[in-house]
Each structure stands twice: as structure tokens, then as C-alpha cells.
XYZ file of C-alpha atoms in Angstrom:
96
model
C 6.526 -7.079 -23.602
C 9.467 -4.697 -24.148
C 10.825 -7.298 -27.313
C 8.090 -5.400 -29.112
C 8.520 -1.922 -27.699
C 4.803 -2.350 -26.384
C 3.448 -1.811 -22.984
C 1.528 -4.119 -21.042
C -1.325 -1.509 -21.297
C -1.339 -1.694 -24.822
C -1.545 -5.187 -24.860
C -4.484 -5.486 -22.398
C -6.084 -2.591 -24.697
C -9.026 -2.906 -27.317
C -6.692 -1.172 -29.989
C -6.894 -2.900 -33.221
C -5.069 0.116 -35.396
C -1.675 -0.340 -34.957
C -0.131 -3.660 -36.493
C 2.900 -3.882 -33.753
C 0.683 -3.586 -31.003
C -1.719 -6.664 -32.409
C 1.353 -8.259 -32.811
C 2.334 -8.411 -29.346
C -0.763 -8.985 -28.092
C -0.830 -12.084 -30.234
C 2.475 -13.311 -28.851
C 0.938 -12.696 -25.570
C -1.785 -14.878 -26.164
C 0.506 -17.386 -27.662
C 3.141 -17.461 -24.806
C -0.215 -18.054 -22.525
C -1.687 -20.477 -24.396
C 1.371 -22.768 -25.026
C 4.206 -22.090 -22.668
C 1.777 -21.622 -19.563
C -0.583 -24.391 -20.750
C -3.553 -22.137 -20.535
C -6.484 -23.047 -22.482
C -7.892 -20.816 -25.306
C -11.154 -20.189 -23.149
C -8.657 -18.977 -20.446
C -6.374 -16.896 -22.381
C -9.715 -15.181 -24.006
C -11.014 -14.683 -20.536
C -7.431 -12.861 -19.279
C -7.051 -10.524 -22.442
C -10.859 -9.806 -22.653
C -11.373 -11.657 -26.114
C -12.974 -14.445 -27.460
C -11.269 -17.592 -27.774
C -11.533 -17.761 -31.347
C -9.517 -14.750 -31.702
C -6.741 -16.412 -29.160
C -7.195 -19.208 -31.565
C -6.625 -16.897 -34.271
C -3.627 -15.143 -32.734
C -2.167 -18.706 -31.994
C -2.162 -19.425 -35.646
C -0.555 -15.952 -36.639
C 2.293 -16.843 -34.483
C 2.756 -19.988 -35.606
C 3.065 -19.260 -39.152
C 5.466 -16.326 -38.374
C 8.213 -18.809 -36.923
C 9.305 -19.478 -40.081
C 11.251 -16.033 -39.838
C 14.430 -17.073 -38.171
C 14.706 -13.678 -36.412
C 11.063 -13.634 -35.324
C 11.566 -17.620 -33.824
C 14.486 -16.016 -32.448
C 12.547 -13.710 -30.428
C 9.816 -16.037 -29.589
C 12.558 -18.397 -28.037
C 13.974 -15.519 -26.015
C 10.605 -14.703 -24.403
C 10.138 -18.314 -23.579
C 13.317 -18.572 -21.937
C 11.974 -15.472 -19.800
C 9.347 -16.897 -18.781
C 10.276 -20.078 -18.088
C 13.029 -18.780 -15.897
C 10.202 -16.550 -14.059
C 8.209 -19.374 -13.233
C 10.829 -22.215 -12.413
C 11.031 -20.734 -8.868
C 7.106 -20.561 -8.380
C 6.899 -24.550 -10.029
C 9.819 -25.784 -7.415
C 7.955 -23.770 -4.388
C 4.578 -25.390 -5.496
C 6.373 -28.789 -5.017
C 8.074 -27.855 -1.857
C 11.543 -27.667 -2.823
C 12.052 -24.527 -1.388
């Protein structure tokens, strides 16, 4: 997630020490759950975390959405995800 200056490897890692890495990971979990509509359990498996950790991440991100700059960042990430998956959705419906 370049929006946070964190590599995919750091997001997938198990480090808990750096706040900016933890936030990027929480946002990634949130996007998987909310935008990609994956269950908490599926997201937990993807990130090798517990389901309750994913639920906590989603709460943290929701709580921070009151910050306009953070909200703008999340909106940009969501638009990027939607843009990336739109062709896949059309393809799965035979619209290519």
C-alpha cells in the first residue's frame, strides 16, 4: 500500500512494533472485508491473523474515518481497488 509507504511484505509480516505498518495492515484488512466483501474469517486467513484481530482492525479504521484526510485516503484506495476489480467482475459476467 504505497499510500502508507509500507511494502506488501511488511503488511503480510507479523511485526507489531511500527505504528505506520500496523495502520497500513489494518486498512488492508478493512478493505478486504468492506470493499471486497470477504468475511472476517476469510480475511483473517489471508493475513494469518485471528478473526478478532480483523474485527479490531475494522473498528480502528472506522473510528479514524472522522478525520477528513484519512477519509480521503481511504476513498482513494477504495476507488483504486474498485477500478482494478471492475474488469474482473465484467469478465465473470461474460461482458468482455
